[in-house]
PDB file of C-alpha atoms and ligand atoms in Angstrom:
ATOM      1  CA  MET A   8      -6.909   4.996  24.927  1.00 84.00           C
ATOM      2  CA  ASP A   9      -9.233   7.013  22.654  1.00 94.00           C
ATOM      3  CA  TYR A  10      -8.070   5.638  19.307  1.00 96.00           C
ATOM      4  CA  GLN A  11     -10.642   7.584  17.320  1.00 96.00           C
ATOM      5  CA  GLU A  12      -9.291  10.832  18.747  1.00 97.00           C
ATOM      6  CA  LEU A  13      -5.721   9.704  17.999  1.00 97.00           C
ATOM      7  CA  ARG A  14      -6.762   9.081  14.377  1.00 98.00           C
ATOM      8  CA  GLU A  15      -8.325  12.542  14.155  1.00 98.00           C
ATOM      9  CA  GLN A  16      -5.084  14.063  15.478  1.00 98.00           C
ATOM     10  CA  MET A  17      -3.069  11.987  12.985  1.00 98.00           C
ATOM     11  CA  VAL A  18      -5.165  13.419  10.128  1.00 98.00           C
ATOM     12  CA  LYS A  19      -4.958  17.004  11.453  1.00 98.00           C
ATOM     13  CA  THR A  20      -1.252  17.081  12.313  1.00 98.00           C
ATOM     14  CA  GLN A  21       0.404  14.638   9.877  1.00 98.00           C
ATOM     15  CA  LEU A  22      -1.738  14.489   6.734  1.00 98.00           C
ATOM     16  CA  ILE A  23      -3.530  17.800   6.097  1.00 98.00           C
ATOM     17  CA  PRO A  24      -0.476  20.014   6.833  1.00 98.00           C
ATOM     18  CA  ARG A  25       1.586  17.961   4.326  1.00 97.00           C
ATOM     19  CA  GLY A  26      -0.980  18.473   1.584  1.00 98.00           C
ATOM     20  CA  ILE A  27      -3.226  15.392   1.624  1.00 98.00           C
ATOM     21  CA  ARG A  28      -6.517  16.840   0.378  1.00 97.00           C
ATOM     22  CA  ASN A  29      -8.621  13.991  -1.020  1.00 98.00           C
ATOM     23  CA  PRO A  30     -11.683  13.799   1.298  1.00 98.00           C
ATOM     24  CA  GLY A  31     -12.150  10.062   0.676  1.00 98.00           C
ATOM     25  CA  VAL A  32      -8.537   9.328   1.645  1.00 98.00           C
ATOM     26  CA  LEU A  33      -8.767  11.489   4.783  1.00 98.00           C
ATOM     27  CA  ASP A  34     -12.019   9.782   5.815  1.00 98.00           C
ATOM     28  CA  ALA A  35     -10.587   6.290   5.275  1.00 98.00           C
ATOM     29  CA  MET A  36      -7.572   7.250   7.421  1.00 98.00           C
ATOM     30  CA  ARG A  37     -10.023   8.430  10.108  1.00 98.00           C
ATOM     31  CA  ARG A  38     -11.996   5.162   9.922  1.00 98.00           C
ATOM     32  CA  VAL A  39      -9.527   2.278   9.674  1.00 98.00           C
ATOM     33  CA  PRO A  40      -8.286   1.130  13.134  1.00 98.00           C
ATOM     34  CA  ARG A  41      -4.525   1.154  12.450  1.00 98.00           C
ATOM     35  CA  HIS A  42      -3.787  -0.048  16.013  1.00 98.00           C
ATOM     36  CA  LEU A  43      -5.367  -3.438  15.131  1.00 98.00           C
ATOM     37  CA  PHE A  44      -2.755  -4.029  12.407  1.00 98.00           C
ATOM     38  CA  VAL A  45       0.251  -4.275  14.768  1.00 97.00           C
ATOM     39  CA  ASP A  46       1.204  -6.332  17.780  1.00 95.00           C
ATOM     40  CA  ASN A  47      -0.678  -5.294  20.928  1.00 94.00           C
ATOM     41  CA  SER A  48       2.573  -4.317  22.641  1.00 95.00           C
ATOM     42  CA  ILE A  49       3.100  -1.386  20.226  1.00 95.00           C
ATOM     43  CA  ALA A  50      -0.552  -0.473  19.598  1.00 95.00           C
ATOM     44  CA  HIS A  51      -0.082   2.783  21.567  1.00 92.00           C
ATOM     45  CA  LYS A  52       2.526   3.929  19.003  1.00 96.00           C
ATOM     46  CA  THR A  53       0.485   3.289  15.863  1.00 96.00           C
ATOM     47  CA  TYR A  54      -0.754   6.839  15.326  1.00 97.00           C
ATOM     48  CA  GLU A  55       2.737   8.337  15.585  1.00 97.00           C
ATOM     49  CA  ASP A  56       4.399   9.844  12.529  1.00 97.00           C
ATOM     50  CA  SER A  57       6.538   6.806  11.683  1.00 97.00           C
ATOM     51  CA  ALA A  58       6.755   3.312  10.269  1.00 96.00           C
ATOM     52  CA  LEU A  59       6.704   0.490  12.870  1.00 96.00           C
ATOM     53  CA  PRO A  60       7.987  -3.100  12.936  1.00 94.00           C
ATOM     54  CA  ILE A  61       5.530  -5.900  12.127  1.00 95.00           C
ATOM     55  CA  GLY A  62       7.962  -8.834  12.477  1.00 92.00           C
ATOM     56  CA  ARG A  63      10.108 -10.745   9.976  1.00 90.00           C
ATOM     57  CA  GLY A  64      12.156  -7.565   9.394  1.00 90.00           C
ATOM     58  CA  GLN A  65       9.156  -5.834   7.763  1.00 93.00           C
ATOM     59  CA  THR A  66       7.264  -2.632   8.589  1.00 94.00           C
ATOM     60  CA  ILE A  67       3.844  -1.027   8.512  1.00 96.00           C
ATOM     61  CA  SER A  68       4.379   2.201   6.548  1.00 96.00           C
ATOM     62  CA  GLN A  69       4.162   5.700   8.037  1.00 97.00           C
ATOM     63  CA  PRO A  70       0.552   7.038   7.935  1.00 98.00           C
ATOM     64  CA  TYR A  71       1.543   9.931   5.636  1.00 98.00           C
ATOM     65  CA  MET A  72       3.128   7.535   3.106  1.00 98.00           C
ATOM     66  CA  VAL A  73      -0.018   5.357   3.090  1.00 98.00           C
ATOM     67  CA  ALA A  74      -2.201   8.436   2.533  1.00 98.00           C
ATOM     68  CA  LEU A  75       0.072   9.887  -0.159  1.00 98.00           C
ATOM     69  CA  MET A  76       0.322   6.662  -2.177  1.00 98.00           C
ATOM     70  CA  THR A  77      -3.452   6.213  -1.921  1.00 98.00           C
ATOM     71  CA  GLU A  78      -4.072   9.787  -3.062  1.00 98.00           C
ATOM     72  CA  LEU A  79      -1.751   9.297  -6.055  1.00 98.00           C
ATOM     73  CA  LEU A  80      -3.932   6.370  -7.160  1.00 98.00           C
ATOM     74  CA  ALA A  81      -6.854   8.821  -7.709  1.00 98.00           C
ATOM     75  CA  LEU A  82      -9.531   6.292  -6.753  1.00 98.00           C
ATOM     76  CA  ARG A  83     -13.173   6.822  -7.690  1.00 97.00           C
ATOM     77  CA  GLY A  84     -14.626   3.742  -5.998  1.00 98.00           C
ATOM     78  CA  ASP A  85     -15.093   1.214  -8.799  1.00 98.00           C
ATOM     79  CA  GLU A  86     -11.503   0.053  -9.319  1.00 98.00           C
ATOM     80  CA  LYS A  87      -9.956  -3.392  -9.261  1.00 98.00           C
ATOM     81  CA  ILE A  88      -6.613  -2.937  -7.488  1.00 99.00           C
ATOM     82  CA  LEU A  89      -3.495  -5.083  -7.223  1.00 99.00           C
ATOM     83  CA  GLU A  90      -1.279  -4.464  -4.198  1.00 98.00           C
ATOM     84  CA  ILE A  91       2.206  -5.983  -3.885  1.00 98.00           C
ATOM     85  CA  GLY A  92       3.485  -6.224  -0.285  1.00 98.00           C
ATOM     86  CA  THR A  93       0.502  -6.771   2.028  1.00 98.00           C
ATOM     87  CA  GLY A  94       2.631  -6.496   5.185  1.00 98.00           C
ATOM     88  CA  SER A  95       0.257  -5.822   8.092  1.00 98.00           C
ATOM     89  CA  GLY A  96      -2.704  -5.353   5.721  1.00 98.00           C
ATOM     90  CA  TYR A  97      -3.288  -1.726   6.807  1.00 98.00           C
ATOM     91  CA  GLN A  98      -2.729  -0.179   3.366  1.00 98.00           C
ATOM     92  CA  THR A  99      -4.892  -2.942   1.898  1.00 98.00           C
ATOM     93  CA  ALA A 100      -7.757  -1.995   4.231  1.00 98.00           C
ATOM     94  CA  ILE A 101      -7.479   1.687   3.271  1.00 98.00           C
ATOM     95  CA  LEU A 102      -7.663   0.674  -0.420  1.00 98.00           C
ATOM     96  CA  ALA A 103     -10.607  -1.673   0.235  1.00 98.00           C
ATOM     97  CA  GLU A 104     -12.556   1.255   1.740  1.00 98.00           C
ATOM     98  CA  LEU A 105     -12.103   3.257  -1.464  1.00 98.00           C
ATOM     99  CA  SER A 106     -12.430   0.743  -4.328  1.00 98.00           C
ATOM    100  CA  ARG A 107     -14.435  -2.233  -5.611  1.00 98.00           C
ATOM    101  CA  GLU A 108     -11.903  -4.971  -4.885  1.00 98.00           C
ATOM    102  CA  VAL A 109      -8.302  -5.419  -3.824  1.00 98.00           C
ATOM    103  CA  TYR A 110      -6.007  -8.314  -4.756  1.00 98.00           C
ATOM    104  CA  THR A 111      -2.961  -8.345  -2.503  1.00 98.00           C
ATOM    105  CA  ILE A 112       0.210 -10.470  -2.561  1.00 98.00           C
ATOM    106  CA  GLU A 113       2.646 -10.962   0.316  1.00 98.00           C
ATOM    107  CA  ARG A 114       5.929 -12.860   0.034  1.00 97.00           C
ATOM    108  CA  VAL A 115       6.206 -13.805   3.727  1.00 97.00           C
ATOM    109  CA  GLY A 116       3.662 -16.520   4.602  1.00 97.00           C
ATOM    110  CA  PRO A 117       3.121 -15.733   8.313  1.00 97.00           C
ATOM    111  CA  LEU A 118       2.553 -12.022   7.553  1.00 97.00           C
ATOM    112  CA  ALA A 119      -0.026 -12.959   4.920  1.00 98.00           C
ATOM    113  CA  GLU A 120      -1.768 -15.242   7.437  1.00 98.00           C
ATOM    114  CA  ASN A 121      -1.909 -12.468  10.059  1.00 97.00           C
ATOM    115  CA  ALA A 122      -3.286 -10.042   7.511  1.00 98.00           C
ATOM    116  CA  ARG A 123      -5.904 -12.578   6.371  1.00 98.00           C
ATOM    117  CA  GLY A 124      -7.082 -12.902   9.982  1.00 98.00           C
ATOM    118  CA  ARG A 125      -7.389  -9.127  10.322  1.00 98.00           C
ATOM    119  CA  PHE A 126      -9.410  -8.786   7.086  1.00 98.00           C
ATOM    120  CA  HIS A 127     -11.739 -11.490   8.367  1.00 98.00           C
ATOM    121  CA  SER A 128     -12.216 -10.013  11.839  1.00 98.00           C
ATOM    122  CA  LEU A 129     -12.804  -6.532  10.373  1.00 98.00           C
ATOM    123  CA  SER A 130     -15.320  -8.040   7.865  1.00 98.00           C
ATOM    124  CA  TYR A 131     -13.627  -6.925   4.639  1.00 98.00           C
ATOM    125  CA  GLU A 132     -15.295  -8.908   1.873  1.00 98.00           C
ATOM    126  CA  ASN A 133     -13.622  -7.233  -1.114  1.00 98.00           C
ATOM    127  CA  ILE A 134     -10.037  -8.341  -0.406  1.00 98.00           C
ATOM    128  CA  ARG A 135      -8.293 -11.408  -1.867  1.00 98.00           C
ATOM    129  CA  ILE A 136      -4.872 -12.306  -0.562  1.00 98.00           C
ATOM    130  CA  LYS A 137      -2.218 -14.802  -1.592  1.00 98.00           C
ATOM    131  CA  THR A 138       1.370 -15.621  -0.673  1.00 98.00           C
ATOM    132  CA  GLY A 139       4.001 -15.465  -3.400  1.00 98.00           C
ATOM    133  CA  ASP A 140       6.326 -13.332  -5.485  1.00 98.00           C
ATOM    134  CA  GLY A 141       4.294 -10.239  -6.307  1.00 98.00           C
ATOM    135  CA  THR A 142       6.803  -9.061  -8.935  1.00 98.00           C
ATOM    136  CA  LEU A 143       5.107 -11.608 -11.214  1.00 98.00           C
ATOM    137  CA  GLY A 144       1.714 -10.011 -10.560  1.00 98.00           C
ATOM    138  CA  TRP A 145      -1.569 -11.954 -10.569  1.00 98.00           C
ATOM    139  CA  PRO A 146      -1.971 -12.736 -14.312  1.00 98.00           C
ATOM    140  CA  GLU A 147      -5.218 -14.732 -13.962  1.00 98.00           C
ATOM    141  CA  GLU A 148      -6.940 -11.638 -12.556  1.00 98.00           C
ATOM    142  CA  ALA A 149      -5.398  -8.986 -14.846  1.00 98.00           C
ATOM    143  CA  PRO A 150      -5.955  -6.316 -16.016  1.00 98.00           C
ATOM    144  CA  PHE A 151      -5.971  -4.088 -12.936  1.00 98.00           C
ATOM    145  CA  ASP A 152      -7.150  -0.467 -12.904  1.00 98.00           C
ATOM    146  CA  ARG A 153      -4.594   0.401 -10.251  1.00 98.00           C
ATOM    147  CA  ILE A 154      -1.391  -1.251  -8.986  1.00 98.00           C
ATOM    148  CA  ILE A 155       0.457  -0.247  -5.835  1.00 98.00           C
ATOM    149  CA  ILE A 156       3.817  -1.660  -4.764  1.00 98.00           C
ATOM    150  CA  THR A 157       4.625  -1.009  -1.120  1.00 98.00           C
ATOM    151  CA  ALA A 158       8.230  -2.209  -1.189  1.00 97.00           C
ATOM    152  CA  SER A 159      11.156  -0.583  -3.001  1.00 96.00           C
ATOM    153  CA  SER A 160      12.249  -1.714  -6.412  1.00 95.00           C
ATOM    154  CA  PRO A 161      15.191  -0.914  -8.706  1.00 94.00           C
ATOM    155  CA  ASP A 162      12.595  -0.322 -11.409  1.00 94.00           C
ATOM    156  CA  VAL A 163       9.009  -1.239 -12.212  1.00 97.00           C
ATOM    157  CA  PRO A 164       8.618  -5.015 -12.689  1.00 98.00           C
ATOM    158  CA  PRO A 165       7.645  -5.460 -16.385  1.00 98.00           C
ATOM    159  CA  PRO A 166       4.862  -8.023 -15.652  1.00 98.00           C
ATOM    160  CA  LEU A 167       3.099  -5.380 -13.563  1.00 98.00           C
ATOM    161  CA  ILE A 168       3.148  -2.849 -16.401  1.00 98.00           C
ATOM    162  CA  ASP A 169       1.697  -5.566 -18.650  1.00 98.00           C
ATOM    163  CA  GLN A 170      -1.063  -6.269 -16.111  1.00 98.00           C
ATOM    164  CA  LEU A 171      -2.053  -2.594 -15.773  1.00 98.00           C
ATOM    165  CA  ALA A 172      -5.197  -1.619 -17.702  1.00 98.00           C
ATOM    166  CA  ILE A 173      -5.194   1.165 -20.276  1.00 98.00           C
ATOM    167  CA  ASP A 174      -5.808   4.438 -18.381  1.00 98.00           C
ATOM    168  CA  GLY A 175      -4.552   2.640 -15.277  1.00 98.00           C
ATOM    169  CA  ILE A 176      -2.215   4.092 -12.643  1.00 98.00           C
ATOM    170  CA  LEU A 177       0.675   2.330 -10.891  1.00 98.00           C
ATOM    171  CA  VAL A 178       2.540   3.727  -7.867  1.00 98.00           C
ATOM    172  CA  VAL A 179       5.900   2.353  -6.690  1.00 98.00           C
ATOM    173  CA  PRO A 180       8.956   3.525  -4.707  1.00 98.00           C
ATOM    174  CA  VAL A 181      11.944   3.169  -7.080  1.00 98.00           C
ATOM    175  CA  GLY A 182      15.636   3.779  -6.580  1.00 96.00           C
ATOM    176  CA  SER A 183      18.563   2.315  -4.683  1.00 94.00           C
ATOM    177  CA  ARG A 184      18.395  -0.110  -1.802  1.00 90.00           C
ATOM    178  CA  TYR A 185      18.366   2.633   0.867  1.00 90.00           C
ATOM    179  CA  SER A 186      16.660   5.617  -0.737  1.00 95.00           C
ATOM    180  CA  GLN A 187      13.925   5.913  -3.295  1.00 97.00           C
ATOM    181  CA  GLN A 188      11.425   8.243  -4.872  1.00 97.00           C
ATOM    182  CA  LEU A 189       7.736   7.608  -5.397  1.00 98.00           C
ATOM    183  CA  LEU A 190       7.002   7.022  -9.065  1.00 98.00           C
ATOM    184  CA  LYS A 191       3.521   7.301 -10.552  1.00 98.00           C
ATOM    185  CA  ILE A 192       3.041   5.609 -13.902  1.00 98.00           C
ATOM    186  CA  THR A 193       0.042   6.246 -16.108  1.00 98.00           C
ATOM    187  CA  LYS A 194      -0.563   3.801 -18.944  1.00 98.00           C
ATOM    188  CA  THR A 195      -2.464   5.217 -21.913  1.00 98.00           C
ATOM    189  CA  LYS A 196      -3.084   3.939 -25.425  1.00 97.00           C
ATOM    190  CA  ASP A 197      -0.267   6.295 -26.509  1.00 97.00           C
ATOM    191  CA  GLY A 198       2.314   4.948 -24.059  1.00 96.00           C
ATOM    192  CA  ILE A 199       3.637   4.980 -20.503  1.00 97.00           C
ATOM    193  CA  PHE A 200       4.036   8.282 -18.657  1.00 98.00           C
ATOM    194  CA  ARG A 201       6.268   8.652 -15.582  1.00 97.00           C
ATOM    195  CA  GLU A 202       5.887  11.295 -12.881  1.00 98.00           C
ATOM    196  CA  TYR A 203       8.232  11.445  -9.856  1.00 97.00           C
ATOM    197  CA  HIS A 204       7.034  12.484  -6.401  1.00 97.00           C
ATOM    198  CA  GLU A 205       8.374  12.493  -2.793  1.00 95.00           C
ATOM    199  CA  PRO A 206      11.606  10.845  -1.660  1.00 96.00           C
ATOM    200  CA  CYS A 207      11.005   7.840   0.589  1.00 96.00           C
ATOM    201  CA  VAL A 208      12.587   4.754   2.180  1.00 95.00           C
ATOM    202  CA  PHE A 209      10.908   1.346   1.906  1.00 95.00           C
ATOM    203  CA  VAL A 210      11.989  -2.216   2.675  1.00 95.00           C
ATOM    204  CA  PRO A 211      13.108  -4.050  -0.493  1.00 96.00           C
ATOM    205  CA  LEU A 212      10.878  -5.829  -2.986  1.00 97.00           C
ATOM    206  CA  ILE A 213      12.467  -9.271  -3.156  1.00 97.00           C
ATOM    207  CA  GLY A 214      11.704 -11.387  -6.198  1.00 97.00           C
ATOM    208  CA  GLU A 215      12.305 -12.249  -9.815  1.00 97.00           C
ATOM    209  CA  TYR A 216      11.844  -8.632 -10.997  1.00 96.00           C
ATOM    210  CA  GLY A 217      12.908  -6.899  -7.769  1.00 96.00           C
ATOM    211  CA  TRP A 218      16.023  -7.292  -5.607  1.00 95.00           C
ATOM    212  CA  GLU A 219      17.633 -10.701  -5.413  1.00 91.00           C
ATOM    213  CA  ASN A 220      17.820 -11.076  -1.636  1.00 77.00           C
ATOM    214  CA  ALA A 221      16.980  -9.399   1.646  1.00 68.00           C
ATOM    215  CA  ASP A 222      20.546  -8.187   2.586  1.00 62.00           C
TER     216      ASP A 222
HETATM  217  N1  SAM B 146       1.677  -1.707   3.086  1.00 51.23           N
HETATM  218  C1  SAM B 146       2.088  -2.516   4.217  1.00 51.23           C
HETATM  219  C2  SAM B 146       1.332  -2.177   5.467  1.00 51.23           C
HETATM  220  O1  SAM B 146       0.440  -1.313   5.425  1.00 51.23           O
HETATM  221  O2  SAM B 146       1.614  -2.802   6.497  1.00 51.23           O
HETATM  222  C3  SAM B 146       3.555  -2.388   4.445  1.00 51.23           C
HETATM  223  C4  SAM B 146       4.330  -3.158   3.471  1.00 51.23           C
HETATM  224  S1  SAM B 146       6.012  -3.429   3.913  1.00 51.23           S
HETATM  225  C5  SAM B 146       6.699  -1.822   3.805  1.00 51.23           C
HETATM  226  C6  SAM B 146       6.557  -4.258   2.424  1.00 51.23           C
HETATM  227  C7  SAM B 146       6.092  -5.672   2.303  1.00 51.23           C
HETATM  228  O3  SAM B 146       6.429  -6.155   1.020  1.00 51.23           O
HETATM  229  C8  SAM B 146       6.726  -6.626   3.309  1.00 51.23           C
HETATM  230  O4  SAM B 146       5.739  -7.254   4.061  1.00 51.23           O
HETATM  231  C9  SAM B 146       7.489  -7.618   2.427  1.00 51.23           C
HETATM  232  O5  SAM B 146       7.514  -8.938   2.941  1.00 51.23           O
HETATM  233  C10 SAM B 146       6.692  -7.533   1.141  1.00 51.23           C
HETATM  234  N2  SAM B 146       7.400  -7.993  -0.066  1.00 51.23           N
HETATM  235  C11 SAM B 146       8.710  -7.847  -0.400  1.00 51.23           C
HETATM  236  N3  SAM B 146       8.939  -8.409  -1.593  1.00 51.23           N
HETATM  237  C12 SAM B 146       7.759  -8.928  -2.037  1.00 51.23           C
HETATM  238  C13 SAM B 146       7.331  -9.623  -3.210  1.00 51.23           C
HETATM  239  N4  SAM B 146       8.164  -9.925  -4.213  1.00 51.23           N
HETATM  240  N5  SAM B 146       6.023  -9.993  -3.301  1.00 51.23           N
HETATM  241  C14 SAM B 146       5.155  -9.716  -2.316  1.00 51.23           C
HETATM  242  N6  SAM B 146       5.491  -9.064  -1.188  1.00 51.23           N
HETATM  243  C15 SAM B 146       6.774  -8.665  -1.051  1.00 51.23           C
END
């Protein structure tokens, strides 16, 4: 299969027509081999316009959602990013292409281990990963210029707002258990500003400042 051609088609038919314009984001989506972030048995489906299962009831997000959330972060290349919900590690890799360093937290140990292996085999040296409850953030490494939460939350976990730098941006799907809206938060010295974007559906953020359980 010509995966590079499939990526080009993904960019042309799924991302550009829906308004993704940032050239850096489009190039990263062309470069990162998404088919290496799922089980071999479904690799042929990876460039389709949908989320896919990655085991343990979790998913790799739809390409458009990855591109949109990345675009909302308005990356310039020198940021320190915190990502909550590593999953397959695909979104992490896209972020690592476009920033200085990415700290990523995954709640499910075996998923974190798989992702760690992928970062190693693809030679990403600017990613640090740990297993744990990401709703608590990574206080020893704060502040972060950008924070992205790739699981749905009833609201923004307060520790993550605390760990966001001034002039930082945080993106998170917020809402009910089964339907959410992307929220972009900008933290300035004058306060917190909220901007709502596309509707979306993510698996739940489970933890102290998220949902209580997986059901
Ligand atoms: N961005 C990922 C990718 O590209 O594959 C997809 C992430 S998946 C939609 C959401 C992930 O968030 C799941 O792997 C889930 O285990 C994880 N998660 C849920 N609650 C969490 C928490 N409190 N801390 C860290 N990870 C969490």
